[in-house]
Tab-separated table of C-alpha atoms in Angstrom:
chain	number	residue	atom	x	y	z
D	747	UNK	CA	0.000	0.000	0.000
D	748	UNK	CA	2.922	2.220	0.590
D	749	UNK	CA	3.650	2.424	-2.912
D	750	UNK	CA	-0.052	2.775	-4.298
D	751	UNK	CA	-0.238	5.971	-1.911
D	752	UNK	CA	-0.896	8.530	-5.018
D	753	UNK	CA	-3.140	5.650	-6.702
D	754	UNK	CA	-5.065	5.874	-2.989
D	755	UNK	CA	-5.358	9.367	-2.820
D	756	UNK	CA	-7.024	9.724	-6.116
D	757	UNK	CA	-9.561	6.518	-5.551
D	758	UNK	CA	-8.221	4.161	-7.652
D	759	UNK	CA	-8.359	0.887	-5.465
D	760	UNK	CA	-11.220	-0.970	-4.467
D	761	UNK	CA	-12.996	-0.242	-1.539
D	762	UNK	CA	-11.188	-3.077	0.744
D	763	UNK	CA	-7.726	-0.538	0.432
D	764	UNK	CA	-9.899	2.604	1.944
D	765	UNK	CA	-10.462	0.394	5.711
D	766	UNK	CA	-9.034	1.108	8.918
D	767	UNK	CA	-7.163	-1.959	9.404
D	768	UNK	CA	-5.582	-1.638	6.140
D	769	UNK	CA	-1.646	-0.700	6.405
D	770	UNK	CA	1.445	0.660	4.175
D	771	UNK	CA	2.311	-3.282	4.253
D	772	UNK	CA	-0.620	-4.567	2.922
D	773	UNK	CA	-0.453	-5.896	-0.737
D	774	UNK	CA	-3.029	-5.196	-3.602
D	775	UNK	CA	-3.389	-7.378	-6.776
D	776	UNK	CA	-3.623	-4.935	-10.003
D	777	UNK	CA	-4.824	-5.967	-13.474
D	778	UNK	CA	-2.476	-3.478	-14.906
D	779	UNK	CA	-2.872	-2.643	-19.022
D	780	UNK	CA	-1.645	-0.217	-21.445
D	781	UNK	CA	-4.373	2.306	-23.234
D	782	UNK	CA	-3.747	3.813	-26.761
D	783	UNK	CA	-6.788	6.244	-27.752
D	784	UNK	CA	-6.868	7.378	-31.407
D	785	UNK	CA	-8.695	10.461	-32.219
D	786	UNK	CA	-10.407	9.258	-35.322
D	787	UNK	CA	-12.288	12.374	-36.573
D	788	UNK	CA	-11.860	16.072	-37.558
D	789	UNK	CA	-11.759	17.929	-34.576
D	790	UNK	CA	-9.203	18.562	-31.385
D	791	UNK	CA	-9.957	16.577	-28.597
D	792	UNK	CA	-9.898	19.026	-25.865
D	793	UNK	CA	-10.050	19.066	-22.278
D	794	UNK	CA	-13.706	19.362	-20.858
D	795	UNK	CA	-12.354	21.938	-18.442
D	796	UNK	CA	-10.991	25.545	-19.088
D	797	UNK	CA	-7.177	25.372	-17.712
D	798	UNK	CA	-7.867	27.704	-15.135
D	799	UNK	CA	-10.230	24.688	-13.377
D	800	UNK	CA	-7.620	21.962	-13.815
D	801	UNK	CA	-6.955	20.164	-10.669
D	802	UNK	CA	-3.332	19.803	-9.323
D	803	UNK	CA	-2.340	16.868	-7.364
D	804	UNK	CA	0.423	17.546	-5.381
D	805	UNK	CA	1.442	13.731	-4.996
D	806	UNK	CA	1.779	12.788	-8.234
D	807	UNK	CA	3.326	16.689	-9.227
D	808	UNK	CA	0.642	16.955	-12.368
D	809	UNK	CA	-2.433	18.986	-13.142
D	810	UNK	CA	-6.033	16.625	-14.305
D	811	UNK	CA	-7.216	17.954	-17.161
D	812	UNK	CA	-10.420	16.154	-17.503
D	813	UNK	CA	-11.576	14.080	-13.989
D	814	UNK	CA	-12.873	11.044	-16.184
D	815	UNK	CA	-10.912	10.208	-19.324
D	816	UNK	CA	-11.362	6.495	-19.573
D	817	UNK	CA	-13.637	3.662	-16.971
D	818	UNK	CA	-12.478	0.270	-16.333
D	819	UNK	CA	-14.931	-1.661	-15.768
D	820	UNK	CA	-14.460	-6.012	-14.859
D	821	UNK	CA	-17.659	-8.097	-15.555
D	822	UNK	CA	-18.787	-11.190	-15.205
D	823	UNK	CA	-19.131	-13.097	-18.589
D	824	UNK	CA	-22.578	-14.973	-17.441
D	825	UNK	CA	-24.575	-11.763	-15.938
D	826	UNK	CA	-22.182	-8.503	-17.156
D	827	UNK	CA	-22.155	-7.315	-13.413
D	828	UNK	CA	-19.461	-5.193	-12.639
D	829	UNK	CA	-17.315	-6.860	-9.999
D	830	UNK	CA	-14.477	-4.352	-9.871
D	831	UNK	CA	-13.818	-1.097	-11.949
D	832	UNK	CA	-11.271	1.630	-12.470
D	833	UNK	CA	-11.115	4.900	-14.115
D	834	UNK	CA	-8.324	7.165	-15.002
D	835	UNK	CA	-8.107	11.044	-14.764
D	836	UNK	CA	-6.440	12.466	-17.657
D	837	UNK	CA	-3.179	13.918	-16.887
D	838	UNK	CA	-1.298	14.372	-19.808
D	839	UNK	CA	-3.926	14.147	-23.065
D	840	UNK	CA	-1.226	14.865	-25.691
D	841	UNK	CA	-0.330	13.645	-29.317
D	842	UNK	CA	1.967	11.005	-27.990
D	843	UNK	CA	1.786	9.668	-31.817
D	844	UNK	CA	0.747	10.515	-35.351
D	845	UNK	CA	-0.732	8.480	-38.179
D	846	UNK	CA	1.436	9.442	-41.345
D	847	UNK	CA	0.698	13.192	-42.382
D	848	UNK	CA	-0.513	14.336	-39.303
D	849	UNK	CA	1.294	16.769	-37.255
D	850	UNK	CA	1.906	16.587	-33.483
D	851	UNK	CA	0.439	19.651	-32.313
D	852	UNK	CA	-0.252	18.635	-28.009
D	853	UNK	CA	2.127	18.282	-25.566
D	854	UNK	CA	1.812	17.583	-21.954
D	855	UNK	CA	2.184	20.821	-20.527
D	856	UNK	CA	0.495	22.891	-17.679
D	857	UNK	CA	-1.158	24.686	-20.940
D	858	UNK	CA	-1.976	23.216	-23.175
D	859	UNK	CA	-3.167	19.564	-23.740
D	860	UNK	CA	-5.178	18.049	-26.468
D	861	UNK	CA	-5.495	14.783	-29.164
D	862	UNK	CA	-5.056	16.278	-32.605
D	863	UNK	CA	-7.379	14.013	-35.550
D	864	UNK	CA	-5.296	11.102	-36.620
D	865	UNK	CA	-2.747	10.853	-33.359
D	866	UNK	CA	-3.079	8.464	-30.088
D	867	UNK	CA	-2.684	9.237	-26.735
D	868	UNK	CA	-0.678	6.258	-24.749
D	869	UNK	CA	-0.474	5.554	-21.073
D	870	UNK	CA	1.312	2.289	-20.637
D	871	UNK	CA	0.788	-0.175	-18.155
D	872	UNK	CA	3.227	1.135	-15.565
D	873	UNK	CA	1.240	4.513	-14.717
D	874	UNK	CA	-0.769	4.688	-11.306
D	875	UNK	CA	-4.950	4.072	-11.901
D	876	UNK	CA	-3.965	2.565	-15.432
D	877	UNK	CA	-5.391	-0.529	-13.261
D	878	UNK	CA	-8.301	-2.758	-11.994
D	879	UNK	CA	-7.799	-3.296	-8.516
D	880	UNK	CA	-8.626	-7.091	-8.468
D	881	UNK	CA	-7.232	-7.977	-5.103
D	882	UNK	CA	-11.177	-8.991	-3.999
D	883	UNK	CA	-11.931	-11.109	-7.486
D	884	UNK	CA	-12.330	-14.905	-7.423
D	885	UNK	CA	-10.518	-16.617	-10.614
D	886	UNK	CA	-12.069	-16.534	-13.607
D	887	UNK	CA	-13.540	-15.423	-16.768
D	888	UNK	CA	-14.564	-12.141	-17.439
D	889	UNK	CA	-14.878	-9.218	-19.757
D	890	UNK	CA	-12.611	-6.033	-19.649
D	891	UNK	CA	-14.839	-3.009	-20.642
D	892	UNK	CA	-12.737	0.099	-21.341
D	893	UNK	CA	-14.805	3.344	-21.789
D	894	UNK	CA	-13.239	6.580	-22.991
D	895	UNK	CA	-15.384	9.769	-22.563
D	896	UNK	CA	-17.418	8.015	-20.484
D	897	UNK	CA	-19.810	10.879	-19.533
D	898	UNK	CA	-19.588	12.187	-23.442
D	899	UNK	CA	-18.135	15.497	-21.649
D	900	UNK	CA	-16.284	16.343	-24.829
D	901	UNK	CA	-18.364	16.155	-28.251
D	902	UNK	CA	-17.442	14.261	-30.784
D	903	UNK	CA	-18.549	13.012	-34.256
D	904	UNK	CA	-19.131	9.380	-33.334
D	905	UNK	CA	-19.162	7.978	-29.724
D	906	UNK	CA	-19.669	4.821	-31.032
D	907	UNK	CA	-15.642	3.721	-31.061
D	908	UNK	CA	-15.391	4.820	-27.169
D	909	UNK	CA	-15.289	1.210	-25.903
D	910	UNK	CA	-13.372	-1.448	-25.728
D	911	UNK	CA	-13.902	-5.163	-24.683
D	912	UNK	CA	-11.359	-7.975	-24.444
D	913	UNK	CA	-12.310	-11.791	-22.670
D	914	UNK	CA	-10.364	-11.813	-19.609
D	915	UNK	CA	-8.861	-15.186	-17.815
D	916	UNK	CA	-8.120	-14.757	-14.823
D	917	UNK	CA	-6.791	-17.892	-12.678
D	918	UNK	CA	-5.394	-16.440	-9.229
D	919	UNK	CA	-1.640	-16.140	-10.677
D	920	UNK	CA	-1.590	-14.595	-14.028
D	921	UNK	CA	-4.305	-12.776	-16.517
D	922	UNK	CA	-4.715	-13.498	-20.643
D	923	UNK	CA	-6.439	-11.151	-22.539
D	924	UNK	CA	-8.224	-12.189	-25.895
D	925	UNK	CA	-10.551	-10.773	-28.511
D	926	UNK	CA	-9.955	-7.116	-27.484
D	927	UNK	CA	-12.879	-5.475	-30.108
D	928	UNK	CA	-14.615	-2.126	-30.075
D	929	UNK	CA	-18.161	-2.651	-28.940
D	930	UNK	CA	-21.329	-0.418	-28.586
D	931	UNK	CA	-21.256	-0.444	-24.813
């Protein structure tokens, strides 16, 4: 827990890590994953907040740009109840990379941030609340729902490419993902 400290302040573990008996020695199990969100139409995507409203967080030295960027949501294959979820706050929405003949134009700065049409933002697996706190799941299969824009906060020309889900096997020592397709919802 000592480590996840950042992750804890901004609610990304499950409940179980919030408790009073809980302590910097206690261990969490994380279904960690790397995101790459292409910005498929014509238009920036922008920040839904002016910069003067972004939020600093003084653990992890950054501003959040937007409070929900992407939910992670775990379900069960049989019922598609959500048994453990995550979300990440958007900390650095820049043009990390460019389909040929498009121009970088967003870097992570305190000023400016954005997703220029025809670049992808990455966060790789290594970044705090890029995660599913699964320490409380049984082994087993499920489905990985990924949401951008959850909340449709920024507009766009077709939400219809926002999620993500990939089969998830999951047997108490190791996860394999499969099938990873854009869905409807």
């Amino acid at each position: 827990m000592y480590s996840l400290r950042c992750a804890a302040e901004e609610k990304c573990l499950s409940s179980s890590a919030y408790g009073p008996e809980v302590t910097d020695y206690d261990v969490r199990v994380l279904l960690r994953f790397p995101q790459r969100v292409k910005n498929k139409g014509t238009a920036d995507f922008m920040p839904n907040r002016p910069r003067h409203t972004w939020e600093w967080h003084s653990c992890h030295q950054h501003y959040h740009s937007m409070d929900e960027f992407s939910h992670y949501d775990l379900l069960e294959v049989s019922t598609g109840r959500k048994v453990a979820e995550g979300h990440k706050a958007s900390f650095c929405l820049e043009d990390t990379t460019c389909d040929f003949g498009h121009l970088k134009r967003y870097a992570c700065t305190t000023h400016t941030q954005g997703l220029s049409p025809g670049c992808y933002d990455t966060y790789n697996a290594d970044i705090d609340c890029q995660w599913i706190d699964i320490t409380d799941i049984q082994p087993g299969n499920y489905i990985l729902k990924l949401t951008v824009n959850p909340k449709f906060l920024v507009l766009e020309s077709d939400f219809t490419n926002n999620v993500v889900r990939c089969n998830i096997n999951y047997t108490g020592r190791f996860v394999r993902a499969s099938n990873c397709k854009i869905a409807q919802s």
